[in-house]
Amino acid sequence: MKVLVAVKRVVDYNVKVRVKADNSGVDLANVKMSLNPFCEIAVEEAVRLKEQGVASEIVVVSVGPALAQEQLRTALALGADRAVLVESNDELNSLAVAKLLKAVVDREQPQLVILGKQAIDSDNNQTGQMLAALTDYAQGTFASKVEVAGSKVSVTREIDGGLQTVALNLPAIVTTDLRLNEPRYASLPNIMKAKKKPLETVTPDALGVSTASTNKTLKVEAPAARSAGIKVKSVAELVEKLKNEAKVI
């Protein structure tokens, strides 16, 4: 079974994000970039399926600039077999990314597609669902457990009321939640081996996909700074401040 894993290059979660002086976007100059944490979980799940003998090949794909090859090499070091980069320097929305991934799915014909449920930069949580709609594949989102048996995959989903288990016919799309697994660290030998694994670069034009967006970012602003908290000496003083100053009661 071939497994396709979509990954994204994002600002490392330890970095304090800064907005550009002209408010045109996020300042990425000299900022550490990493593999999106949810995408790491997706890669780990695919590797575990291969270790179980369920998956025969793992293909990782990313949509982004040429520098995203670094994150693809990381995924290869974690256990993927080959990589595809859809190279684009444009600021793409979720639908454009889903269309590009759909073109890759049509070409690769995987039986299972795994994505992180969201990226920590845009936090949209849209691409997996849009890809499922475009491919007409069954989907299991927010997965905390994945089990493949024959031509079906059982996905335990995290929902507001607890857990829900769905049985999907393959081919299917799964988006990963935090509790699905704990990603491994890439060993030095595997990092060296990843440098020799195949990495193909294609363009949106070569895939026949238009990435023109109907959305335009007008302004990006940092959130307002929070005022410092205060200590009160009694419950009565707390109630008084909540009533007269905060006006929440």
PDB file of C-alpha atoms in Angstrom:
ATOM      1  CA  MET A   1       0.000   0.000   0.000  1.00  0.00           C
ATOM      2  CA  LYS A   2       1.326   3.422  -0.940  1.00  0.00           C
ATOM      3  CA  VAL A   3       0.932   6.198   1.646  1.00  0.00           C
ATOM      4  CA  LEU A   4       1.162   9.871   0.697  1.00  0.00           C
ATOM      5  CA  VAL A   5       1.992  12.326   3.489  1.00  0.00           C
ATOM      6  CA  ALA A   6       1.604  16.092   3.027  1.00  0.00           C
ATOM      7  CA  VAL A   7       3.960  18.279   5.085  1.00  0.00           C
ATOM      8  CA  LYS A   8       4.418  22.022   5.504  1.00  0.00           C
ATOM      9  CA  ARG A   9       7.344  24.336   6.248  1.00  0.00           C
ATOM     10  CA  VAL A  10       6.416  26.684   9.119  1.00  0.00           C
ATOM     11  CA  VAL A  11       8.080  29.012  11.602  1.00  0.00           C
ATOM     12  CA  ASP A  12       9.488  26.885  14.433  1.00  0.00           C
ATOM     13  CA  TYR A  13       7.114  26.741  17.396  1.00  0.00           C
ATOM     14  CA  ASN A  14       9.826  28.051  19.735  1.00  0.00           C
ATOM     15  CA  VAL A  15      10.231  31.279  17.755  1.00  0.00           C
ATOM     16  CA  LYS A  16       8.455  34.450  18.841  1.00  0.00           C
ATOM     17  CA  VAL A  17       6.747  35.658  15.673  1.00  0.00           C
ATOM     18  CA  ARG A  18       7.246  39.290  14.623  1.00  0.00           C
ATOM     19  CA  VAL A  19       5.154  41.362  12.239  1.00  0.00           C
ATOM     20  CA  LYS A  20       6.870  43.360   9.493  1.00  0.00           C
ATOM     21  CA  ALA A  21       7.172  47.108  10.045  1.00  0.00           C
ATOM     22  CA  ASP A  22       4.824  47.832   7.134  1.00  0.00           C
ATOM     23  CA  ASN A  23       2.208  45.348   8.459  1.00  0.00           C
ATOM     24  CA  SER A  24       2.321  43.419   5.178  1.00  0.00           C
ATOM     25  CA  GLY A  25       2.932  40.061   6.831  1.00  0.00           C
ATOM     26  CA  VAL A  26       5.068  38.051   9.227  1.00  0.00           C
ATOM     27  CA  ASP A  27       8.810  38.766   9.268  1.00  0.00           C
ATOM     28  CA  LEU A  28      10.572  35.568   8.151  1.00  0.00           C
ATOM     29  CA  ALA A  29      14.075  37.031   7.795  1.00  0.00           C
ATOM     30  CA  ASN A  30      16.646  34.974   9.725  1.00  0.00           C
ATOM     31  CA  VAL A  31      13.859  32.982  11.399  1.00  0.00           C
ATOM     32  CA  LYS A  32      14.234  29.276  12.129  1.00  0.00           C
ATOM     33  CA  MET A  33      11.840  27.201  10.041  1.00  0.00           C
ATOM     34  CA  SER A  34      10.765  23.653  10.853  1.00  0.00           C
ATOM     35  CA  LEU A  35       8.436  20.846   9.911  1.00  0.00           C
ATOM     36  CA  ASN A  36       4.916  21.588  11.126  1.00  0.00           C
ATOM     37  CA  PRO A  37       4.391  19.561  14.364  1.00  0.00           C
ATOM     38  CA  PHE A  38       1.137  17.995  13.141  1.00  0.00           C
ATOM     39  CA  CYS A  39       2.929  16.994   9.917  1.00  0.00           C
ATOM     40  CA  GLU A  40       5.636  15.278  11.977  1.00  0.00           C
ATOM     41  CA  ILE A  41       2.882  13.187  13.562  1.00  0.00           C
ATOM     42  CA  ALA A  42       1.557  12.319  10.085  1.00  0.00           C
ATOM     43  CA  VAL A  43       5.017  11.183   8.934  1.00  0.00           C
ATOM     44  CA  GLU A  44       5.481   9.128  12.111  1.00  0.00           C
ATOM     45  CA  GLU A  45       2.144   7.373  11.599  1.00  0.00           C
ATOM     46  CA  ALA A  46       3.063   6.483   8.011  1.00  0.00           C
ATOM     47  CA  VAL A  47       6.431   5.124   9.138  1.00  0.00           C
ATOM     48  CA  ARG A  48       4.740   3.002  11.815  1.00  0.00           C
ATOM     49  CA  LEU A  49       2.376   1.590   9.199  1.00  0.00           C
ATOM     50  CA  LYS A  50       5.398   0.636   7.105  1.00  0.00           C
ATOM     51  CA  GLU A  51       7.078  -0.982  10.107  1.00  0.00           C
ATOM     52  CA  GLN A  52       3.892  -3.009  10.653  1.00  0.00           C
ATOM     53  CA  GLY A  53       4.081  -4.247   7.067  1.00  0.00           C
ATOM     54  CA  VAL A  54       0.910  -2.372   6.080  1.00  0.00           C
ATOM     55  CA  ALA A  55       2.540   0.315   3.935  1.00  0.00           C
ATOM     56  CA  SER A  56       5.006  -0.544   1.178  1.00  0.00           C
ATOM     57  CA  GLU A  57       6.031   3.002   0.173  1.00  0.00           C
ATOM     58  CA  ILE A  58       5.858   6.415   1.819  1.00  0.00           C
ATOM     59  CA  VAL A  59       5.858   9.516  -0.392  1.00  0.00           C
ATOM     60  CA  VAL A  60       6.052  12.946   1.243  1.00  0.00           C
ATOM     61  CA  VAL A  61       4.882  16.047  -0.584  1.00  0.00           C
ATOM     62  CA  SER A  62       5.137  19.718   0.268  1.00  0.00           C
ATOM     63  CA  VAL A  63       3.904  22.893  -1.401  1.00  0.00           C
ATOM     64  CA  GLY A  64       6.164  25.887  -0.938  1.00  0.00           C
ATOM     65  CA  PRO A  65       9.468  27.564  -1.838  1.00  0.00           C
ATOM     66  CA  ALA A  66      12.653  25.749  -2.802  1.00  0.00           C
ATOM     67  CA  LEU A  67      13.817  26.027   0.816  1.00  0.00           C
ATOM     68  CA  ALA A  68      11.053  23.549   1.766  1.00  0.00           C
ATOM     69  CA  GLN A  69      13.419  20.838   0.511  1.00  0.00           C
ATOM     70  CA  GLU A  70      14.986  21.047   3.981  1.00  0.00           C
ATOM     71  CA  GLN A  71      11.747  19.914   5.625  1.00  0.00           C
ATOM     72  CA  LEU A  72      11.263  17.203   3.009  1.00  0.00           C
ATOM     73  CA  ARG A  73      14.750  15.896   3.770  1.00  0.00           C
ATOM     74  CA  THR A  74      13.773  15.822   7.442  1.00  0.00           C
ATOM     75  CA  ALA A  75      10.734  13.697   6.563  1.00  0.00           C
ATOM     76  CA  LEU A  76      12.953  11.415   4.482  1.00  0.00           C
ATOM     77  CA  ALA A  77      15.308  11.055   7.454  1.00  0.00           C
ATOM     78  CA  LEU A  78      12.337  10.058   9.615  1.00  0.00           C
ATOM     79  CA  GLY A  79      11.578   7.151   7.301  1.00  0.00           C
ATOM     80  CA  ALA A  80       9.843   8.308   4.106  1.00  0.00           C
ATOM     81  CA  ASP A  81      11.069   6.764   0.839  1.00  0.00           C
ATOM     82  CA  ARG A  82      10.884   9.682  -1.584  1.00  0.00           C
ATOM     83  CA  ALA A  83       9.684  13.260  -1.761  1.00  0.00           C
ATOM     84  CA  VAL A  84       7.887  15.632  -4.116  1.00  0.00           C
ATOM     85  CA  LEU A  85       8.123  19.416  -3.844  1.00  0.00           C
ATOM     86  CA  VAL A  86       5.496  21.517  -5.609  1.00  0.00           C
ATOM     87  CA  GLU A  87       7.576  24.659  -5.818  1.00  0.00           C
ATOM     88  CA  SER A  88       5.738  27.954  -5.466  1.00  0.00           C
ATOM     89  CA  ASN A  89       6.758  31.255  -3.900  1.00  0.00           C
ATOM     90  CA  ASP A  90       3.198  32.547  -3.865  1.00  0.00           C
ATOM     91  CA  GLU A  91       1.163  32.941  -0.695  1.00  0.00           C
ATOM     92  CA  LEU A  92      -1.303  30.102  -1.248  1.00  0.00           C
ATOM     93  CA  ASN A  93      -4.614  29.636   0.535  1.00  0.00           C
ATOM     94  CA  SER A  94      -5.940  26.267   1.706  1.00  0.00           C
ATOM     95  CA  LEU A  95      -7.974  25.628  -1.444  1.00  0.00           C
ATOM     96  CA  ALA A  96      -5.001  26.246  -3.740  1.00  0.00           C
ATOM     97  CA  VAL A  97      -2.885  23.838  -1.684  1.00  0.00           C
ATOM     98  CA  ALA A  98      -5.680  21.251  -1.753  1.00  0.00           C
ATOM     99  CA  LYS A  99      -5.913  21.534  -5.557  1.00  0.00           C
ATOM    100  CA  LEU A 100      -2.161  21.003  -5.899  1.00  0.00           C
ATOM    101  CA  LEU A 101      -2.261  18.026  -3.554  1.00  0.00           C
ATOM    102  CA  LYS A 102      -5.172  16.608  -5.542  1.00  0.00           C
ATOM    103  CA  ALA A 103      -3.032  16.744  -8.683  1.00  0.00           C
ATOM    104  CA  VAL A 104      -0.269  14.879  -6.851  1.00  0.00           C
ATOM    105  CA  VAL A 105      -2.786  12.302  -5.563  1.00  0.00           C
ATOM    106  CA  ASP A 106      -4.064  11.766  -9.114  1.00  0.00           C
ATOM    107  CA  ARG A 107      -0.514  11.142 -10.283  1.00  0.00           C
ATOM    108  CA  GLU A 108       0.683   8.977  -7.379  1.00  0.00           C
ATOM    109  CA  GLN A 109      -2.580   7.063  -6.736  1.00  0.00           C
ATOM    110  CA  PRO A 110      -1.941   6.388  -3.020  1.00  0.00           C
ATOM    111  CA  GLN A 111      -4.309   4.205  -1.019  1.00  0.00           C
ATOM    112  CA  LEU A 112      -3.951   6.394   2.075  1.00  0.00           C
ATOM    113  CA  VAL A 113      -3.259  10.129   2.404  1.00  0.00           C
ATOM    114  CA  ILE A 114      -2.197  11.467   5.805  1.00  0.00           C
ATOM    115  CA  LEU A 115      -2.031  15.156   6.704  1.00  0.00           C
ATOM    116  CA  GLY A 116      -1.623  17.132   9.895  1.00  0.00           C
ATOM    117  CA  LYS A 117      -5.009  18.469  10.979  1.00  0.00           C
ATOM    118  CA  GLN A 118      -3.678  22.039  10.783  1.00  0.00           C
ATOM    119  CA  ALA A 119      -0.538  24.120  10.384  1.00  0.00           C
ATOM    120  CA  ILE A 120       0.625  26.171  13.364  1.00  0.00           C
ATOM    121  CA  ASP A 121       1.131  29.291  11.231  1.00  0.00           C
ATOM    122  CA  SER A 122      -2.296  29.738   9.621  1.00  0.00           C
ATOM    123  CA  ASP A 123      -4.283  27.408  11.944  1.00  0.00           C
ATOM    124  CA  ASN A 124      -6.937  26.995   9.240  1.00  0.00           C
ATOM    125  CA  ASN A 125      -7.689  23.267   9.608  1.00  0.00           C
ATOM    126  CA  GLN A 126      -9.097  23.187   6.064  1.00  0.00           C
ATOM    127  CA  THR A 127      -6.718  21.496   3.612  1.00  0.00           C
ATOM    128  CA  GLY A 128      -7.451  17.877   4.531  1.00  0.00           C
ATOM    129  CA  GLN A 129     -11.206  18.339   4.301  1.00  0.00           C
ATOM    130  CA  MET A 130     -10.927  20.242   1.012  1.00  0.00           C
ATOM    131  CA  LEU A 131      -8.685  17.552  -0.435  1.00  0.00           C
ATOM    132  CA  ALA A 132     -11.224  14.893   0.547  1.00  0.00           C
ATOM    133  CA  ALA A 133     -13.960  16.853  -1.222  1.00  0.00           C
ATOM    134  CA  LEU A 134     -11.864  17.294  -4.384  1.00  0.00           C
ATOM    135  CA  THR A 135     -10.795  13.632  -4.572  1.00  0.00           C
ATOM    136  CA  ASP A 136     -14.134  12.246  -3.324  1.00  0.00           C
ATOM    137  CA  TYR A 137     -12.178  10.090  -0.849  1.00  0.00           C
ATOM    138  CA  ALA A 138     -13.515   9.050   2.541  1.00  0.00           C
ATOM    139  CA  GLN A 139     -12.080  11.145   5.363  1.00  0.00           C
ATOM    140  CA  GLY A 140     -11.266  10.677   9.038  1.00  0.00           C
ATOM    141  CA  THR A 141     -10.238  13.925  10.719  1.00  0.00           C
ATOM    142  CA  PHE A 142      -8.630  14.628  14.123  1.00  0.00           C
ATOM    143  CA  ALA A 143      -7.335  11.053  14.355  1.00  0.00           C
ATOM    144  CA  SER A 144      -6.031   9.785  17.688  1.00  0.00           C
ATOM    145  CA  LYS A 145      -5.812   6.158  16.502  1.00  0.00           C
ATOM    146  CA  VAL A 146      -5.491   4.623  13.031  1.00  0.00           C
ATOM    147  CA  GLU A 147      -5.799   0.925  12.190  1.00  0.00           C
ATOM    148  CA  VAL A 148      -5.652  -0.467   8.655  1.00  0.00           C
ATOM    149  CA  ALA A 149      -7.184  -3.868   7.922  1.00  0.00           C
ATOM    150  CA  GLY A 150      -7.526  -5.055   4.349  1.00  0.00           C
ATOM    151  CA  SER A 151      -9.392  -2.496   2.275  1.00  0.00           C
ATOM    152  CA  LYS A 152     -10.623  -0.510   5.277  1.00  0.00           C
ATOM    153  CA  VAL A 153      -9.110   1.876   7.779  1.00  0.00           C
ATOM    154  CA  SER A 154     -10.557   2.452  11.255  1.00  0.00           C
ATOM    155  CA  VAL A 155     -10.040   5.967  12.594  1.00  0.00           C
ATOM    156  CA  THR A 156     -10.727   7.015  16.178  1.00  0.00           C
ATOM    157  CA  ARG A 157     -11.535  10.731  16.112  1.00  0.00           C
ATOM    158  CA  GLU A 158     -11.306  13.306  18.875  1.00  0.00           C
ATOM    159  CA  ILE A 159     -14.574  15.232  19.019  1.00  0.00           C
ATOM    160  CA  ASP A 160     -16.142  17.653  21.517  1.00  0.00           C
ATOM    161  CA  GLY A 161     -18.117  14.880  23.215  1.00  0.00           C
ATOM    162  CA  GLY A 162     -15.230  12.415  23.512  1.00  0.00           C
ATOM    163  CA  LEU A 163     -14.142   9.867  20.907  1.00  0.00           C
ATOM    164  CA  GLN A 164     -15.802   8.663  17.708  1.00  0.00           C
ATOM    165  CA  THR A 165     -14.640   5.678  15.640  1.00  0.00           C
ATOM    166  CA  VAL A 166     -15.356   5.579  11.916  1.00  0.00           C
ATOM    167  CA  ALA A 167     -14.649   2.822   9.375  1.00  0.00           C
ATOM    168  CA  LEU A 168     -13.506   4.125   5.991  1.00  0.00           C
ATOM    169  CA  ASN A 169     -13.078   2.369   2.668  1.00  0.00           C
ATOM    170  CA  LEU A 170      -9.696   2.873   1.040  1.00  0.00           C
ATOM    171  CA  PRO A 171      -8.548   5.092  -0.577  1.00  0.00           C
ATOM    172  CA  ALA A 172      -9.033   7.519   2.288  1.00  0.00           C
ATOM    173  CA  ILE A 173      -7.710  10.715   3.817  1.00  0.00           C
ATOM    174  CA  VAL A 174      -6.735  10.985   7.485  1.00  0.00           C
ATOM    175  CA  THR A 175      -5.778  14.134   9.391  1.00  0.00           C
ATOM    176  CA  THR A 176      -3.758  13.706  12.568  1.00  0.00           C
ATOM    177  CA  ASP A 177      -4.355  15.053  16.071  1.00  0.00           C
ATOM    178  CA  LEU A 178      -1.744  15.531  18.774  1.00  0.00           C
ATOM    179  CA  ARG A 179      -2.431  12.321  20.668  1.00  0.00           C
ATOM    180  CA  LEU A 180      -2.043   9.976  17.694  1.00  0.00           C
ATOM    181  CA  ASN A 181       1.645   9.301  18.403  1.00  0.00           C
ATOM    182  CA  GLU A 182       4.935  10.801  19.530  1.00  0.00           C
ATOM    183  CA  PRO A 183       7.283  11.473  16.588  1.00  0.00           C
ATOM    184  CA  ARG A 184      10.763   9.965  16.709  1.00  0.00           C
ATOM    185  CA  TYR A 185      14.019  11.845  16.309  1.00  0.00           C
ATOM    186  CA  ALA A 186      15.974  11.368  13.106  1.00  0.00           C
ATOM    187  CA  SER A 187      19.260   9.540  13.717  1.00  0.00           C
ATOM    188  CA  LEU A 188      22.489  10.793  12.146  1.00  0.00           C
ATOM    189  CA  PRO A 189      22.818   7.757   9.830  1.00  0.00           C
ATOM    190  CA  ASN A 190      19.244   8.297   8.589  1.00  0.00           C
ATOM    191  CA  ILE A 191      19.928  12.007   8.049  1.00  0.00           C
ATOM    192  CA  MET A 192      22.894  11.070   5.876  1.00  0.00           C
ATOM    193  CA  LYS A 193      20.847   8.459   3.976  1.00  0.00           C
ATOM    194  CA  ALA A 194      18.074  11.033   3.377  1.00  0.00           C
ATOM    195  CA  LYS A 195      20.469  13.123   1.292  1.00  0.00           C
ATOM    196  CA  LYS A 196      20.536  10.355  -1.312  1.00  0.00           C
ATOM    197  CA  LYS A 197      16.811   9.623  -1.408  1.00  0.00           C
ATOM    198  CA  PRO A 198      14.846  10.863  -4.469  1.00  0.00           C
ATOM    199  CA  LEU A 199      13.381  14.374  -4.260  1.00  0.00           C
ATOM    200  CA  GLU A 200      11.411  15.542  -7.281  1.00  0.00           C
ATOM    201  CA  THR A 201      10.509  19.175  -7.922  1.00  0.00           C
ATOM    202  CA  VAL A 202       7.459  20.147  -9.980  1.00  0.00           C
ATOM    203  CA  THR A 203       5.583  23.389 -10.553  1.00  0.00           C
ATOM    204  CA  PRO A 204       1.867  24.181 -10.342  1.00  0.00           C
ATOM    205  CA  ASP A 205       1.907  24.827 -14.106  1.00  0.00           C
ATOM    206  CA  ALA A 206       3.364  21.374 -14.750  1.00  0.00           C
ATOM    207  CA  LEU A 207       0.517  19.900 -12.699  1.00  0.00           C
ATOM    208  CA  GLY A 208      -2.011  21.971 -14.645  1.00  0.00           C
ATOM    209  CA  VAL A 209      -3.294  23.757 -11.542  1.00  0.00           C
ATOM    210  CA  SER A 210      -4.107  27.453 -11.246  1.00  0.00           C
ATOM    211  CA  THR A 211      -3.271  28.863  -7.812  1.00  0.00           C
ATOM    212  CA  ALA A 212      -4.836  32.279  -8.338  1.00  0.00           C
ATOM    213  CA  SER A 213      -6.484  33.423  -5.110  1.00  0.00           C
ATOM    214  CA  THR A 214      -9.632  35.466  -4.599  1.00  0.00           C
ATOM    215  CA  ASN A 215      -8.369  36.562  -1.185  1.00  0.00           C
ATOM    216  CA  LYS A 216      -5.967  39.415  -0.466  1.00  0.00           C
ATOM    217  CA  THR A 217      -4.226  40.140   2.812  1.00  0.00           C
ATOM    218  CA  LEU A 218      -4.786  43.803   3.615  1.00  0.00           C
ATOM    219  CA  LYS A 219      -2.971  44.081   6.923  1.00  0.00           C
ATOM    220  CA  VAL A 220      -1.264  41.935   9.538  1.00  0.00           C
ATOM    221  CA  GLU A 221      -1.107  43.166  13.125  1.00  0.00           C
ATOM    222  CA  ALA A 222       0.359  41.771  16.313  1.00  0.00           C
ATOM    223  CA  PRO A 223      -2.210  41.156  19.078  1.00  0.00           C
ATOM    224  CA  ALA A 224      -2.645  43.947  21.595  1.00  0.00           C
ATOM    225  CA  ALA A 225      -0.380  43.669  24.631  1.00  0.00           C
ATOM    226  CA  ARG A 226      -2.147  42.472  27.757  1.00  0.00           C
ATOM    227  CA  SER A 227      -2.166  44.736  30.789  1.00  0.00           C
ATOM    228  CA  ALA A 228      -0.456  43.442  33.913  1.00  0.00           C
ATOM    229  CA  GLY A 229      -2.542  41.666  36.516  1.00  0.00           C
ATOM    230  CA  ILE A 230      -3.003  42.838  40.098  1.00  0.00           C
ATOM    231  CA  LYS A 231      -3.349  41.145  43.486  1.00  0.00           C
ATOM    232  CA  VAL A 232      -6.333  41.804  45.715  1.00  0.00           C
ATOM    233  CA  LYS A 233      -6.468  41.455  49.483  1.00  0.00           C
ATOM    234  CA  SER A 234      -9.960  40.037  49.852  1.00  0.00           C
ATOM    235  CA  VAL A 235     -12.888  38.446  48.056  1.00  0.00           C
ATOM    236  CA  ALA A 236     -14.891  41.606  48.598  1.00  0.00           C
ATOM    237  CA  GLU A 237     -12.245  43.679  46.800  1.00  0.00           C
ATOM    238  CA  LEU A 238     -12.163  41.124  43.949  1.00  0.00           C
ATOM    239  CA  VAL A 239     -15.938  41.302  43.527  1.00  0.00           C
ATOM    240  CA  GLU A 240     -15.838  45.102  43.633  1.00  0.00           C
ATOM    241  CA  LYS A 241     -13.208  45.287  40.874  1.00  0.00           C
ATOM    242  CA  LEU A 242     -14.993  42.703  38.722  1.00  0.00           C
ATOM    243  CA  LYS A 243     -18.195  44.687  39.049  1.00  0.00           C
ATOM    244  CA  ASN A 244     -16.979  48.278  38.739  1.00  0.00           C
ATOM    245  CA  GLU A 245     -13.701  48.070  36.777  1.00  0.00           C
ATOM    246  CA  ALA A 246     -13.902  44.954  34.602  1.00  0.00           C
ATOM    247  CA  LYS A 247     -17.714  45.187  34.453  1.00  0.00           C
ATOM    248  CA  VAL A 248     -18.078  41.440  33.959  1.00  0.00           C
ATOM    249  CA  ILE A 249     -20.557  40.847  36.768  1.00  0.00           C
TER     250      ILE A 249
END
